[in-house]
Each structure stands twice: as C-alpha cells, then as structure tokens.
XYZ file of C-alpha atoms in Angstrom:
469
model
C 207.192 49.984 84.928
C 204.653 50.235 87.685
C 207.471 50.061 90.197
C 209.199 52.966 88.437
C 206.032 55.050 88.530
C 205.475 54.344 92.198
C 209.024 55.369 92.996
C 208.587 58.637 91.131
C 205.412 59.403 93.075
C 207.169 58.776 96.373
C 210.068 61.025 95.329
C 207.619 63.777 94.367
C 205.797 63.567 97.669
C 209.062 63.766 99.635
C 210.150 66.852 97.667
C 206.855 68.558 98.395
C 207.231 67.772 102.106
C 210.743 69.268 102.195
C 209.582 72.486 100.433
C 206.693 72.859 102.878
C 209.086 72.691 105.840
C 211.486 75.357 104.500
C 211.150 78.995 105.826
C 209.121 81.405 103.701
C 210.963 83.868 101.530
C 210.171 87.036 103.734
C 212.315 89.727 105.432
C 213.828 88.725 108.802
C 211.815 90.055 111.860
C 213.471 92.296 114.532
C 213.041 91.003 118.061
C 211.058 93.460 120.337
C 213.147 95.093 123.051
C 212.732 93.871 126.590
C 210.592 95.870 128.965
C 213.544 97.538 130.639
C 214.970 98.540 127.287
C 211.833 100.209 125.921
C 211.955 103.871 124.977
C 208.379 103.963 123.788
C 205.346 105.337 125.832
C 204.381 103.217 128.879
C 201.632 100.691 128.430
C 198.131 101.456 129.823
C 198.665 99.598 133.079
C 201.995 101.346 133.619
C 200.340 104.768 133.080
C 197.750 103.884 135.697
C 200.497 103.080 138.207
C 202.233 106.370 137.544
C 198.918 108.268 137.914
C 198.308 106.590 141.240
C 201.732 107.635 142.461
C 201.107 111.225 141.362
C 197.746 111.226 143.191
C 199.399 109.962 146.369
C 202.026 112.728 146.147
C 199.327 115.341 145.690
C 197.391 113.953 148.652
C 200.500 114.149 150.815
C 201.112 117.763 149.735
C 197.486 118.617 150.580
C 197.859 116.972 153.984
C 201.028 118.968 154.608
C 199.266 122.234 153.700
C 196.357 121.300 155.930
C 198.716 120.733 158.844
C 200.323 124.132 158.220
C 196.930 125.818 158.105
C 195.903 124.108 161.333
C 198.587 126.119 163.092
C 197.117 129.374 161.784
C 193.977 130.972 163.259
C 190.856 130.006 161.379
C 189.106 132.823 159.601
C 186.311 132.840 162.147
C 188.822 132.930 164.993
C 190.814 135.902 163.752
C 190.532 139.478 164.919
C 187.395 140.066 162.855
C 185.453 138.419 165.658
C 184.702 135.179 163.843
C 182.597 132.711 165.757
C 182.855 134.639 169.027
C 179.733 136.765 169.417
C 180.368 140.359 170.451
C 178.257 139.823 173.551
C 180.698 137.105 174.673
C 183.945 139.020 174.162
C 186.087 140.387 177.035
C 184.910 143.770 178.316
C 186.494 146.105 180.851
C 184.706 149.182 182.115
C 187.356 151.553 183.418
C 187.738 154.899 185.192
C 183.954 155.398 185.329
C 182.243 152.585 187.166
C 178.761 151.703 185.893
C 176.466 153.147 188.545
C 173.481 155.343 189.292
C 174.718 158.933 189.139
C 172.200 160.036 191.782
C 172.606 157.311 194.395
C 175.988 155.810 193.516
C 174.432 152.328 193.425
C 176.471 150.026 191.203
C 174.982 148.802 187.936
C 175.428 145.086 188.504
C 173.844 144.219 185.159
C 176.662 146.065 183.404
C 179.311 144.605 185.703
C 177.961 141.131 184.886
C 177.393 141.742 181.174
C 179.104 138.413 180.529
C 181.514 136.158 182.397
C 184.423 138.124 180.920
C 183.379 141.552 182.218
C 185.239 143.530 184.917
C 185.763 147.070 186.137
C 189.160 148.706 186.676
C 189.545 151.890 188.693
C 191.018 152.899 192.022
C 189.911 152.866 195.635
C 188.083 156.194 195.647
C 187.323 156.225 199.363
C 190.886 155.407 200.369
C 192.206 158.107 198.023
C 189.679 160.654 199.235
C 190.710 160.070 202.831
C 194.356 160.483 201.825
C 193.642 163.819 200.172
C 191.675 165.069 203.173
C 194.406 163.986 205.559
C 197.041 165.628 203.349
C 195.237 168.970 203.721
C 194.956 168.526 207.493
C 198.644 167.617 207.763
C 199.545 170.769 205.828
C 197.499 172.920 208.191
C 199.144 171.317 211.215
C 202.610 171.893 209.756
C 201.910 175.525 208.789
C 199.762 176.703 211.675
C 201.676 179.933 212.033
C 201.044 181.206 208.510
C 198.013 179.293 207.216
C 195.448 181.879 208.391
C 196.253 184.636 205.912
C 194.087 187.395 207.413
C 194.390 186.262 211.021
C 190.626 186.000 211.604
C 190.906 182.563 213.229
C 189.047 180.876 210.382
C 190.677 178.714 207.745
C 188.577 179.260 204.665
C 188.778 176.904 201.709
C 187.134 176.655 198.303
C 186.358 173.354 196.613
C 186.269 172.520 192.899
C 183.909 169.583 192.297
C 184.408 167.567 189.109
C 181.122 165.798 188.402
C 178.298 165.605 190.928
C 177.178 162.301 189.383
C 180.585 160.594 189.377
C 181.344 158.208 192.249
C 185.007 159.253 192.373
C 184.114 162.921 192.522
C 181.526 162.245 195.229
C 184.098 160.330 197.266
C 186.700 163.114 197.008
C 184.231 165.774 198.083
C 183.205 163.633 201.036
C 186.837 162.880 201.910
C 187.788 166.550 202.105
C 184.729 167.466 204.165
C 185.197 164.528 206.522
C 188.857 165.333 207.226
C 188.180 169.058 207.703
C 185.098 168.466 209.841
C 182.779 170.314 207.480
C 180.667 167.360 206.328
C 176.959 167.018 207.035
C 175.445 163.548 206.965
C 172.570 162.754 204.657
C 171.069 159.273 204.305
C 173.945 157.750 206.232
C 176.754 159.406 204.241
C 178.369 162.824 204.019
C 176.452 165.085 201.673
C 178.473 165.802 198.520
C 176.151 168.497 197.148
C 177.920 171.727 196.068
C 177.466 174.445 198.674
C 177.454 177.369 196.265
C 178.556 180.438 198.242
C 178.895 180.027 202.010
C 180.782 183.080 203.252
C 178.526 183.357 206.316
C 178.683 179.659 207.187
C 174.915 179.176 206.887
C 174.786 176.634 204.019
C 172.852 173.482 204.922
C 174.967 170.964 202.986
C 178.106 171.824 204.986
C 178.936 173.054 208.449
C 181.875 174.772 210.121
C 184.574 172.438 211.355
C 187.378 172.834 213.868
C 191.077 171.969 213.862
C 193.608 172.290 216.653
C 197.090 173.017 215.381
C 199.820 173.583 217.926
C 198.479 175.996 220.481
C 195.837 177.344 218.111
C 192.271 176.273 217.395
C 190.869 177.216 214.013
C 187.365 177.283 212.640
C 187.326 175.609 209.220
C 184.781 176.848 206.669
C 183.964 175.817 203.117
C 183.571 179.288 201.633
C 182.352 178.050 198.257
C 182.078 174.948 196.079
C 180.603 174.186 192.655
C 180.571 171.578 189.920
C 183.017 172.568 187.191
C 180.745 172.021 184.211
C 181.021 174.118 181.082
C 178.214 175.490 178.930
C 178.453 172.542 176.531
C 177.946 170.079 179.383
C 181.488 168.773 179.881
C 182.399 168.190 183.526
C 185.770 168.277 185.327
C 186.376 171.366 183.193
C 189.652 173.157 183.910
C 188.671 176.384 182.175
C 185.519 176.622 184.274
C 187.625 176.128 187.415
C 189.965 178.900 186.293
C 187.015 181.247 185.928
C 185.576 180.157 189.271
C 188.731 180.977 191.241
C 188.740 184.471 189.737
C 185.167 184.982 190.932
C 185.855 183.516 194.357
C 189.014 185.599 194.807
C 187.057 188.747 193.974
C 184.368 187.763 196.471
C 186.418 186.373 199.364
C 189.896 187.876 198.885
C 192.269 186.948 201.718
C 189.635 184.804 203.395
C 190.722 181.976 201.080
C 193.510 180.097 202.831
C 193.357 176.795 200.955
C 192.159 175.597 197.546
C 190.994 171.988 197.188
C 190.180 170.318 193.867
C 188.707 166.964 192.887
C 191.459 166.632 190.277
C 194.745 168.142 189.126
C 193.391 169.606 185.899
C 191.027 171.942 187.732
C 193.534 172.436 190.545
C 196.276 173.577 188.177
C 193.897 175.995 186.423
C 193.190 177.623 189.787
C 196.838 177.495 190.859
C 198.106 179.138 187.678
C 195.215 181.571 187.566
C 195.445 182.853 191.149
C 196.834 180.587 193.912
C 200.484 180.570 192.871
C 200.762 184.346 192.783
C 198.993 184.693 196.127
C 200.922 181.811 197.725
C 197.785 179.871 198.619
C 198.376 176.091 198.893
C 196.336 174.146 196.340
C 195.623 170.425 196.571
C 194.713 168.295 193.583
C 194.252 164.644 192.722
C 195.780 162.421 190.003
C 199.522 163.206 190.248
C 199.663 164.546 186.696
C 203.209 165.489 185.761
C 202.537 169.244 185.665
C 200.904 169.209 189.112
C 203.727 167.179 190.624
C 206.314 169.567 189.154
C 204.309 172.519 190.516
C 204.871 171.304 194.086
C 208.321 172.877 193.794
C 206.537 176.208 193.151
C 204.076 175.993 196.033
C 201.388 173.591 194.851
C 200.306 171.926 198.099
C 200.178 168.307 196.978
C 198.271 165.719 194.999
C 197.203 162.104 195.168
C 198.536 159.430 192.880
C 195.714 157.053 192.098
C 198.437 154.706 190.873
C 197.518 155.356 187.244
C 200.410 153.127 186.201
C 198.733 150.210 187.972
C 195.269 151.140 186.694
C 196.362 151.332 183.065
C 198.168 148.009 183.405
C 195.118 146.339 184.956
C 192.839 147.754 182.244
C 194.768 145.967 179.505
C 196.098 143.043 181.523
C 192.633 141.790 182.433
C 191.717 141.827 178.728
C 194.957 140.055 177.801
C 194.260 137.268 180.279
C 190.682 136.828 179.123
C 191.833 136.665 175.507
C 194.462 134.084 176.436
C 191.897 132.014 178.383
C 194.145 131.900 181.439
C 193.489 132.757 185.077
C 192.311 136.367 185.139
C 194.868 137.125 187.871
C 197.854 136.075 185.753
C 200.451 138.846 185.913
C 198.397 140.437 188.692
C 198.469 138.323 191.841
C 200.043 135.384 189.967
C 203.457 135.901 188.407
C 203.306 135.445 184.629
C 205.856 133.846 182.306
C 207.638 137.206 181.911
C 207.872 137.860 185.652
C 205.112 140.500 185.919
C 203.238 140.568 189.238
C 201.586 143.060 191.621
C 201.256 142.986 195.403
C 198.363 143.735 197.748
C 199.871 147.155 198.421
C 199.320 148.032 194.751
C 195.661 147.073 194.334
C 192.699 145.194 195.747
C 189.984 143.086 194.137
C 186.358 143.107 195.282
C 184.761 139.943 193.969
C 181.147 140.992 194.628
C 181.685 144.039 192.414
C 183.887 142.280 189.842
C 186.185 145.256 190.288
C 189.933 145.829 190.503
C 190.936 148.938 192.458
C 194.424 150.480 192.457
C 195.495 151.902 195.816
C 196.438 155.574 196.177
C 199.610 157.348 197.297
C 200.044 160.863 198.718
C 202.449 163.081 196.770
C 203.882 165.989 198.751
C 206.997 168.159 198.921
C 208.755 165.270 200.630
C 208.458 162.711 197.822
C 207.269 164.523 194.676
C 210.529 163.958 192.804
C 209.668 160.261 192.648
C 206.504 161.076 190.694
C 207.708 163.655 188.170
C 207.025 161.432 185.153
C 203.543 159.982 185.495
C 203.692 158.082 182.190
C 206.392 155.564 183.099
C 205.140 151.944 183.369
C 205.218 150.474 186.864
C 208.484 148.542 187.094
C 207.093 145.314 188.633
C 204.824 144.887 185.589
C 206.923 146.354 182.797
C 208.207 143.105 181.253
C 207.484 142.283 177.600
C 205.275 139.272 176.870
C 206.361 136.715 174.267
C 204.262 137.267 171.143
C 204.313 133.566 170.248
C 202.684 132.664 173.539
C 200.522 135.803 173.572
C 199.646 136.604 169.928
C 198.549 140.073 168.872
C 194.873 140.911 169.461
C 192.707 143.905 168.546
C 191.131 146.072 171.256
C 188.644 148.948 170.979
C 189.183 151.496 173.751
C 187.591 154.884 174.234
C 188.308 157.892 176.428
C 185.149 159.804 177.293
C 186.788 163.202 176.716
C 189.878 163.713 174.588
C 190.496 166.973 176.458
C 190.451 165.396 179.924
C 193.746 166.299 181.596
C 194.299 163.100 183.564
C 193.122 160.634 180.934
C 194.842 162.470 178.100
C 198.180 163.356 179.675
C 198.655 160.423 182.025
C 196.352 157.464 181.425
C 196.496 157.177 177.638
C 200.308 157.476 177.435
C 200.507 154.687 180.012
C 198.066 152.542 178.036
C 200.138 153.106 174.915
C 203.219 151.869 176.731
C 201.463 148.808 178.105
C 199.700 147.834 174.863
C 203.091 147.112 173.309
C 204.281 145.120 176.325
C 201.087 143.040 176.293
C 200.935 142.553 172.500
C 197.640 144.360 172.031
C 196.768 146.491 169.031
C 194.541 149.160 170.567
C 192.384 151.622 168.656
C 192.002 154.733 170.828
C 188.758 156.686 170.460
C 188.485 160.157 172.022
C 185.046 161.520 172.889
C 183.840 165.090 173.336
C 183.050 164.666 177.034
C 179.440 165.686 176.472
C 177.422 163.099 174.566
C 177.574 159.316 174.650
C 176.603 159.115 170.982
C 179.843 160.861 170.027
C 181.500 157.637 171.157
C 178.908 154.930 170.476
C 178.516 156.076 166.863
C 182.146 155.089 166.349
C 181.595 151.541 167.504
C 179.851 150.651 164.268
C 181.610 147.338 163.607
C 182.482 145.664 166.915
C 183.047 142.333 165.152
C 186.481 143.476 163.997
C 187.715 143.653 167.611
C 188.618 140.917 170.065
C 187.884 142.907 173.238
C 186.620 146.254 174.517
C 187.626 148.822 177.163
C 184.923 151.412 177.805
C 185.068 154.790 179.567
C 181.560 156.297 179.627
C 180.619 159.965 179.583
C 178.038 159.279 182.293
C 178.145 156.360 184.687
C 174.452 155.668 183.982
C 174.989 154.950 180.309
C 176.409 151.420 180.236
C 173.235 150.199 178.501
C 174.130 152.250 175.394
C 177.230 150.126 174.881
C 175.686 146.822 175.913
C 172.948 147.199 173.301
C 175.570 147.583 170.570
C 177.493 144.513 171.728
C 174.325 142.410 171.940
C 173.574 142.843 168.228
C-alpha cells in the first residue's frame, strides 16, 4: 500500500513538472523589426548624429558665404571712406597751383599735404614764351600792313586775367619779354598792369623795338588791366569786352594788336571790336570758338594741351587709388595701352607737379584743333573695370562760368572719367568766394579722392582744414 502511495506521489510530482515547463496561455508576441526596417522616429543617438550632420552643412554654407564676402569690399573700404582717413586720401590740386598770389612762391605745405598729393597744370613759362613768339612771328609776316596808321609804332593792348595767378603772371611776362616791353623787377619781368600808357611813360613797361623786313618798329603797350568784375570774379570776358570799347575810343587806329591772357577775354574783344576792324587778336587756351575764329581773322591761340591736363588730373588719382606706380599710363604703359611721351608733359619732382606742354595754334594748323574736347588719342583707351573698380571723386571748378574750364576742361574730364572708371561729382563755384565751394564739401568721407581748383591760389588751407577733420 505504501508502495502504491509513493508511486502516486512521484506521478503527481512529474505532472506538476511538465505543467510548469509548458508555455503560458498568452497571445503570441510580434518580433520587433530590424533597424533597417524601422519606420518609427530615430532613436536619441541617431537624432544626435543627424543634428551633427546638419550643423556641419550649415558651417560649410557659412564658410562659403564668408569666402564670397571676402571678395567684396568691406564696408569700411567702400566709397564712403571707411578706414581711410580723409587726410590720407589722394588729392590733386589742378589748374591753380597752391602759391602766394603776391610773390608766386609755391605753397609746399599744400603740395605735400600727404604722400598722395600732386599738382596738375601746364608749363606756364613755356606757353607764355610761345604766345609771345607767336605775336612776333605775326608781325614779321605782316610787316607791310601791321602798322594801321603808319606812325611807325606797333601799339598793343593787353587783357590780364588775374594779377595773383601764376599762369596769368607768366603770360603777361611772356608777351612783354617777346615784344621787348618788359621791365625787370626783383629779377623778373614786372607783370603789374600798366593802366593807360599812350605816351609811353608808364614805369612798369617800356617801349620795345622789332625789325621786320626793311622796317624797324617801336612797340608800345598802350594799355593793360586786370579783367575783374564788380563782384570780384577775375578772367572776366564781359569786363574785357567793355575794356576794348573804352580802349578803342581812346586809342582808335593806334591799336594794331590785341593780346589776351586767355581765349575767353580774347574772344570778347575780338567779337566786340577787333574782328570788325581787322585787328589780329591773340588768346590762350585753344577753346573751340577761338580756334574756329582763326578762319575769320583771329590771330592765334595757345593750346595748353588741355586734353593731356584733364587726363593727368584723373589719371594720377586713378593710380593712387589703385596703389600702383603713380606714372602708370603716363610714362609707363598701362594694361590698356595708354601712355604719354616727354613731348606731351614734364614732371618736376621737387614741386610734385605734372605740367602739360603747350602748342601754338595758328592759321597753318588750326583745323587740327577745332574740337578741343576730344580725348588725346594715345591715352583714350578704356580701363577694365574688374582690374580698376569704380571709385568716387569730388572735383570742383572754381567758376562755373569760366570759358576754358567750362567749355574745354570739364567736357574732357567727363570723357576721361568714363575711360578711367571714376564716378566724379562736379561742383561749380561762383568764381568769387572760396566758401561757395568749401561749403559743399560737407561730407568728404563719402569720396575716395579729391581734385581741387581754388578761387585763389593762396587758399589751399581752407580745403586742407576740411580734410583734416
């Protein structure tokens, strides 16, 4: 019986063991998809990887933008002046050389305002000598008819532009030297206006003498004055027109020749009296109207090579802005082929000055000078804007009514500014007060360079003070 009971216990234990090993009565589990098969959101570590990749992409994009910006001018380097102080920007004084209006002594402080300062003008003494010689040559060639009243004296009248302007002084001296009427004072020919000198007794001039053919003539400066109007503007054509009327009434047929320091005054006298009375008139500047008038009896004029001057005015600035040799495109051929020769200009290092050389314009060659606003062919080639990017220039003309600067010089500048990739703001003054110009230079920081034409040669300090601020 005990054996039976033991057997039953063993059987019960075995049954319990089998039941415990059987799977539980629960729903069957679905196996999780493999990583590559998941369609659910990435795990945390996978999100971090993707974020890192996005950050790297953004960093690369930022680097690319930075590289692109590096090729562009920085804000402080753009035309608003930026980091370049106004006192350090390129500056060209032109047409009116900084100097003492009484002595003619150069203002070296102005000419050395900074290491990027120069003057551009023309060789006044060489041009003055040319004008004087042109008058003498005319007398020699017309000895038979030059003395209108046959009194043996060649009388001339002289229109002086500005007694304080070096160019005007030189032209007055040049005429008097050539005609033998100059009187020396302090080692140079006196350029003071003679006023009226019908009797030949003025102390600032004397009677000269010229032998022409078989004749010997006395040469007398009958009258000379500064052509300055009531408002103070010099080189005034209207004043010259009035003066010739007065002189003609006073001297009549004693006037055999009219000489003028410039074409504007010369043409006023020619149109007002000389043309009708067939009196040769000699000017200076080779303005288009004066050159054309040679066909009608105007005696001649002098080209101060305005085409070269205007080019030099802007070319020097262009070179200084490009940080290249200042003589690029001048004595050194540039990448566009522009270059001048030593027959076109000269440079005087001690004066930091470029001077265009002059040419005589007479009845023999005037047709070559009929259009005074055409760029000089050797320097009329366009610069590449990529290599020479656009820059802003402030440029003033002392008197918007000045015949030479208005009708010849500015049109030339406007042709060259395009060729040299310069955006120039042209400011016209009233020819009387410096403040009319300086008041319009209120924000020099917006310009990259400056070209200044003063009312008076003494007044460079007015501009330097503005640029020093």
